[in-house]
Short mmCIF file of C-alpha atoms and ligand atoms in Angstrom, two decimals:
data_model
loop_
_atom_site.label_atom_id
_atom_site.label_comp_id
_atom_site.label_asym_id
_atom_site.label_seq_id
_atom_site.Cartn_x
_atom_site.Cartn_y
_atom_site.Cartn_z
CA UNK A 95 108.40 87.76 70.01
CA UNK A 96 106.34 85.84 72.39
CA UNK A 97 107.52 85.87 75.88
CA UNK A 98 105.96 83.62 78.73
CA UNK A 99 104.69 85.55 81.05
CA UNK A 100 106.43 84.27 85.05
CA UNK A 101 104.82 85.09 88.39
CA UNK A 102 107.53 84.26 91.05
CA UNK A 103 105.81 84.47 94.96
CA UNK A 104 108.91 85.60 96.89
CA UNK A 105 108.34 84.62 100.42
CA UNK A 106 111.10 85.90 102.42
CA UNK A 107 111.05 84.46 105.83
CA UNK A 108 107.86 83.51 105.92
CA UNK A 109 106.89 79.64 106.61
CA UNK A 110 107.70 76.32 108.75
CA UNK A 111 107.57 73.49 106.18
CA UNK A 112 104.04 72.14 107.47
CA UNK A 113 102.71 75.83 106.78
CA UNK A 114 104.49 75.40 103.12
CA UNK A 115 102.65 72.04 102.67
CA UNK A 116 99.23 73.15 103.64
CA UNK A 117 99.62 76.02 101.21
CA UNK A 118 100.72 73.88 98.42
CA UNK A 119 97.79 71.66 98.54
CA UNK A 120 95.46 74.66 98.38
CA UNK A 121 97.01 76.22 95.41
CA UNK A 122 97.89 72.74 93.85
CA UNK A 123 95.48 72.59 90.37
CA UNK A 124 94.70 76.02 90.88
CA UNK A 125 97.72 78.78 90.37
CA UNK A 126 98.38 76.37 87.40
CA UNK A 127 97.07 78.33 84.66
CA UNK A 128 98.26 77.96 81.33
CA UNK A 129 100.17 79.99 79.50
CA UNK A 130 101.72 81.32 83.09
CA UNK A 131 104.63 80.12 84.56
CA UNK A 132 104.06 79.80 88.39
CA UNK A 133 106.50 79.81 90.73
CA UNK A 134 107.32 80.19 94.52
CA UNK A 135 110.67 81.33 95.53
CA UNK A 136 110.46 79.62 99.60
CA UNK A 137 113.21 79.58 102.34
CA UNK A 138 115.77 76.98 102.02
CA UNK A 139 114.33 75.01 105.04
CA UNK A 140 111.32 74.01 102.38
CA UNK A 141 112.20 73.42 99.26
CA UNK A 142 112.76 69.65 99.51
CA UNK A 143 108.93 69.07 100.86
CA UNK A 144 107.83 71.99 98.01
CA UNK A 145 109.89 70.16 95.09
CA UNK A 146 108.40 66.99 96.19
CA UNK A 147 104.98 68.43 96.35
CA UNK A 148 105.14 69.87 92.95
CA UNK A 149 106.23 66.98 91.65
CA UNK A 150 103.42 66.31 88.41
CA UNK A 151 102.42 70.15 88.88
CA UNK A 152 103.62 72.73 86.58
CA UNK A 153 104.55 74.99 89.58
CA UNK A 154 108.34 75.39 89.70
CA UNK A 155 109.90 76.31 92.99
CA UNK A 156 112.97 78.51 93.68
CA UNK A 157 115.29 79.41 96.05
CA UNK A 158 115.74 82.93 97.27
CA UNK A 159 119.51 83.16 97.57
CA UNK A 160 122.87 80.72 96.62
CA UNK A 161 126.34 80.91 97.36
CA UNK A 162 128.49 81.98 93.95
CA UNK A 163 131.51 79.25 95.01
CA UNK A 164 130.33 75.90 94.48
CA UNK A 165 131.79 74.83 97.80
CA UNK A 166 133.90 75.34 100.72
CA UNK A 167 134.04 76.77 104.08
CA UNK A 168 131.69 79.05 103.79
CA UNK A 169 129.74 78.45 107.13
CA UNK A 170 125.73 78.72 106.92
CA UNK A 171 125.74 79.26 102.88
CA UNK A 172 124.20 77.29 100.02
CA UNK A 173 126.01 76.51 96.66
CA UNK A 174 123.85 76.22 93.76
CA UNK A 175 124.64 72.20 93.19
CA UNK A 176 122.83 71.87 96.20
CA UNK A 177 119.88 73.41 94.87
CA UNK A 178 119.95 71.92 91.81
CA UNK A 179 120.41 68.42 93.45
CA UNK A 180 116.89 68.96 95.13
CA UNK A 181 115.16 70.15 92.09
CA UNK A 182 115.02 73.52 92.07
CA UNK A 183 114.70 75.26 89.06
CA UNK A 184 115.00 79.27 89.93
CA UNK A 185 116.86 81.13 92.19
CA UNK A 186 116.70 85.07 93.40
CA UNK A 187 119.63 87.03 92.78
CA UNK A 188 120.68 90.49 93.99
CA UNK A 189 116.99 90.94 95.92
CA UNK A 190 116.83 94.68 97.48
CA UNK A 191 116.83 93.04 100.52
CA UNK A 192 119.79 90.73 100.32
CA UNK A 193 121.81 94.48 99.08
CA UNK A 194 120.79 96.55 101.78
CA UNK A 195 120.98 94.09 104.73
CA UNK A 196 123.41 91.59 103.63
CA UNK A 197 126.12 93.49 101.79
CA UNK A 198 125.37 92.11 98.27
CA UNK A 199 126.99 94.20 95.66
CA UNK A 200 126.84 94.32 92.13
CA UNK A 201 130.08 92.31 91.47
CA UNK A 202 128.24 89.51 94.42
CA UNK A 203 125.46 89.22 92.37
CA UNK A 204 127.18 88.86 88.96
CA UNK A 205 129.29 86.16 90.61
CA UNK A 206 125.69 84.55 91.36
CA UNK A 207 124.75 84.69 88.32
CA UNK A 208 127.08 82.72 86.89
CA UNK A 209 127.44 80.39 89.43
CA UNK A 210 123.26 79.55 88.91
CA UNK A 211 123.91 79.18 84.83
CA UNK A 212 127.04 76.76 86.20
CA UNK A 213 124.57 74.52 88.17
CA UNK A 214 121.64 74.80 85.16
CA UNK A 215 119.66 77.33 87.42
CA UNK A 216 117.58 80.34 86.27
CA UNK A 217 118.69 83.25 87.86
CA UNK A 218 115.61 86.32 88.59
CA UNK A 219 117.87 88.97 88.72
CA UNK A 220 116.42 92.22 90.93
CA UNK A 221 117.27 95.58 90.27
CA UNK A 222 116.08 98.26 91.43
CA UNK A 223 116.21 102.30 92.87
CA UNK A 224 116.11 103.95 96.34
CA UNK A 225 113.50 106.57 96.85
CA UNK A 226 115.69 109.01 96.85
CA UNK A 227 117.45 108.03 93.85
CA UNK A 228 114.18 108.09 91.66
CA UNK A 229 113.08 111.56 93.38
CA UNK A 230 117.16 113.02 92.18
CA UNK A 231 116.00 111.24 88.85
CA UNK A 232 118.57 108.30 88.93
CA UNK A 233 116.16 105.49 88.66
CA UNK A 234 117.51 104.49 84.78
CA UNK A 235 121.20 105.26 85.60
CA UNK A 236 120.46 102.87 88.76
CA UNK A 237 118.81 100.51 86.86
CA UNK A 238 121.52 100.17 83.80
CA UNK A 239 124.68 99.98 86.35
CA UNK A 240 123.14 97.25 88.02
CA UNK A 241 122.33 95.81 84.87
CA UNK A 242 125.28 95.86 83.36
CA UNK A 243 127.02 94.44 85.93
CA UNK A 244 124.90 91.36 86.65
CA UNK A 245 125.10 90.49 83.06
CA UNK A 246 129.05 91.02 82.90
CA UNK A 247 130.34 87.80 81.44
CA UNK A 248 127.27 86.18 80.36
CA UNK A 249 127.05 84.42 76.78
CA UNK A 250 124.12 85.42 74.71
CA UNK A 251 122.51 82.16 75.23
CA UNK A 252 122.55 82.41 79.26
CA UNK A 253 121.89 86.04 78.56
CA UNK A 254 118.35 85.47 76.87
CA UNK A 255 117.57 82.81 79.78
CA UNK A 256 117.81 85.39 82.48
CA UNK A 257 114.98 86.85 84.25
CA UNK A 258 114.96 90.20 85.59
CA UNK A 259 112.88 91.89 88.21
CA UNK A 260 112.66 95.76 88.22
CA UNK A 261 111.53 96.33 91.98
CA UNK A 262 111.77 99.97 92.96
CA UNK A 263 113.29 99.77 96.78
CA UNK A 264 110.08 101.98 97.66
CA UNK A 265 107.25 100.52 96.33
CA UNK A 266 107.93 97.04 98.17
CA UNK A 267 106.11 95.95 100.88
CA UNK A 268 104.88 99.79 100.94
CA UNK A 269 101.46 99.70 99.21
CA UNK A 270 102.98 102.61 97.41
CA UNK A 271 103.16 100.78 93.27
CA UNK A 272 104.97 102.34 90.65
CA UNK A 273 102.32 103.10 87.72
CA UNK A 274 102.23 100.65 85.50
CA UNK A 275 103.01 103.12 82.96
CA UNK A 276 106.24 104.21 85.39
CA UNK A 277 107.46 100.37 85.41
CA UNK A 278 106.69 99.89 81.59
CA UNK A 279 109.21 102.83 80.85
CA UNK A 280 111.97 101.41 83.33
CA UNK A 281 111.29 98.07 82.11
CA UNK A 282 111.42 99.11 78.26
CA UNK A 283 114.37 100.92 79.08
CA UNK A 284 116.45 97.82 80.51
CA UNK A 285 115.68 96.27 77.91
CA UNK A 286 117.14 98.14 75.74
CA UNK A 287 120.02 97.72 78.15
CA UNK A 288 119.94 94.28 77.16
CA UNK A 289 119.70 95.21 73.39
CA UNK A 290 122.96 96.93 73.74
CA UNK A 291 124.88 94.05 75.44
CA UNK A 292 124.12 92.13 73.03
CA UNK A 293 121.57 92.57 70.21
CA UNK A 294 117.66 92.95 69.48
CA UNK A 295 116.49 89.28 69.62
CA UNK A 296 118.50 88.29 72.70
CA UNK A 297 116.71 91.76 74.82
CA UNK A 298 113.47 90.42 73.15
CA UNK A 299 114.00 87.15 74.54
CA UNK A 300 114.35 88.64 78.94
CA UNK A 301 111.78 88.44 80.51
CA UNK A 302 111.23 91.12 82.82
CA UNK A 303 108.88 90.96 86.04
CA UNK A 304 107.74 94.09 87.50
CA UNK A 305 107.79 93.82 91.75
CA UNK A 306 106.71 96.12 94.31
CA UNK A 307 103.42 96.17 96.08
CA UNK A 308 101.89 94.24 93.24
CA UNK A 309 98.18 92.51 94.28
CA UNK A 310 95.50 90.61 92.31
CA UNK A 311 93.89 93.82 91.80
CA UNK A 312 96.66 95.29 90.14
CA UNK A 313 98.47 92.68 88.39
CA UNK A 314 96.40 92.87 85.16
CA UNK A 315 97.27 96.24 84.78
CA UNK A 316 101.69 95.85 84.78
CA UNK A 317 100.86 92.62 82.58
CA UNK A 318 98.96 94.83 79.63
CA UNK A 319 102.45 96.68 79.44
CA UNK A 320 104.32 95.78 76.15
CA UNK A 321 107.64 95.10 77.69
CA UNK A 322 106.57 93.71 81.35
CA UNK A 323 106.53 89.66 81.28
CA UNK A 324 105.33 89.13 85.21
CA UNK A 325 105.89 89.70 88.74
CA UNK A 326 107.77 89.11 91.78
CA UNK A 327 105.31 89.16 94.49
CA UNK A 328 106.58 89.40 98.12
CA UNK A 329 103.48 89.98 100.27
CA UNK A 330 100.43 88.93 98.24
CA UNK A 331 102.36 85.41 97.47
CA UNK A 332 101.75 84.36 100.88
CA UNK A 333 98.13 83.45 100.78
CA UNK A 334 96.85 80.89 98.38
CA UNK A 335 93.46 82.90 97.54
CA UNK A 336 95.65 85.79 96.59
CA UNK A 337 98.49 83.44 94.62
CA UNK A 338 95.70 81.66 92.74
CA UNK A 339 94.24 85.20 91.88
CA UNK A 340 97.59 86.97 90.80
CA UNK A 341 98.38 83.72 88.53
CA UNK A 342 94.63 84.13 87.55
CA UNK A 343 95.58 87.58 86.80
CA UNK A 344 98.69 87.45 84.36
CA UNK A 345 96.55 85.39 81.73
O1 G3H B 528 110.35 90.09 96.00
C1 G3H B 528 109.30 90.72 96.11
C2 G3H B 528 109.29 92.12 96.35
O2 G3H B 528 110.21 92.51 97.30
C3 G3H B 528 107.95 92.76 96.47
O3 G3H B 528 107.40 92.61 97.75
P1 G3H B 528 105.87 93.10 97.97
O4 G3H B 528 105.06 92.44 96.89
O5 G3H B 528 105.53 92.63 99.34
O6 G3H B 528 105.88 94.59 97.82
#
């Protein structure tokens, strides 16, 4: 089965809109490679310059966060309608980040989930271990809990559609990668998680990203793994050299 391979650039907080535009225009005709899905994952503040910007592109842009309600008082949140009503295509769910600083569990993030498939977004799901659960050796009990419960609920068809991002919590934004050999046996290993939900051809059809400290000089490597689809780049998605080369990269 033929997956397409999908770098995401996660950029965090990182970016004013004119600094989104100027980057756009330098990686415009360039991180469009094909046979690689490209796609930037900005703050909220820019997607409607980015989605206008990549209009006539094949560079889809994403949100990094949405609310799982589709409305209400919910003071300084963002329901997936309103991302979809802008044009944006992908949204980050569950993000290391978003669990260790903003209380996301894993019955949050399954309620994101389906509240992106509601709205016709595609969710990148990120999961992930702590140092010191890989060094007690739960990085695969991690991994299928989290899993599991972000897929809770889904039908087959929204199940094959999701993306997943195995990030180990330590290797991001550290320098310090998992081999790619490391991620490859996660990465197979969720997706046999997958495979049990539901069945062979559905875990064939996930893509699964790889994240954590991953650079143009490294992302050739995690893409020659059988079962690793892409990446979700946090750092080396900020400069358009280094974007252009890590979509470069994946072919
Ligand atoms: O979402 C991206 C990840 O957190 C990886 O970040 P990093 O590439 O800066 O290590």
């Amino acid at each position: 089965m033929s997956r397409t391979p999908i770098i995401a650039g996660n950029w965090k907080m990182f970016k004013t809109v004119s600094e989104a535009q100027n980057f756009f225009a330098e990686v415009k005709g360039k991180a469009e490679v094909e046979g690689v899905e490209s796609v930037i994952c900005a703050p909220y503040t820019n997607l409607p310059a980015l989605v206008e910007a990549a209009r006539g592109t094949s560079i889809a842009i994403g949100a990094q966060n949405v609310h799982f309600e589709d409305n209400g008082a919910y003071t300084g949140e963002i329901s997936g309608g309103m991302l979809k009503e802008l044009g944006v295509k992908y949204v980050i769910i569950g993000h290391s980040e978003r669990r260790a600083y903003f209380a996301e569990t894993d019955e949050i993030v399954n309620k994101k989930v389906h509240a992106a498939f509601r709205h016709g977004l595609t969710p990148i799901v990120c999961v992930g271990e702590k140092l010191e659960e890989r060094e007690a050796g739960e990085t695969k009990e991690v991994c299928k809990t989290q899993t599991e419960a972000a897929f809770e609920g889904l039908s087959q068809e929204q199940a094959a559609a999701v993306v997943i991002a195995y990030e180990p919590i330590w290797a991001i934004g550290t320098g310090k990668s998992s081999t790619s050999e490391d991620a490859q046996d996660v990465i197979g290993y969720i997706r046999g998680i997958v495979a049990g939900l539901y069945d062979e051809a559905t875990a064939n059809a996930v893509r699964i990203q790889y994240g954590g400290s991953v650079k143009p000089n490294n992302v050739a490597e995690y893409m020659g793994q059988a079962d690793i689809d892409g990446a979700l780049v946090g750092g080396a998605s900020l400069e358009p050299a280094s974007y252009i080369a890590l979509i470069e990269g994946a072919k």
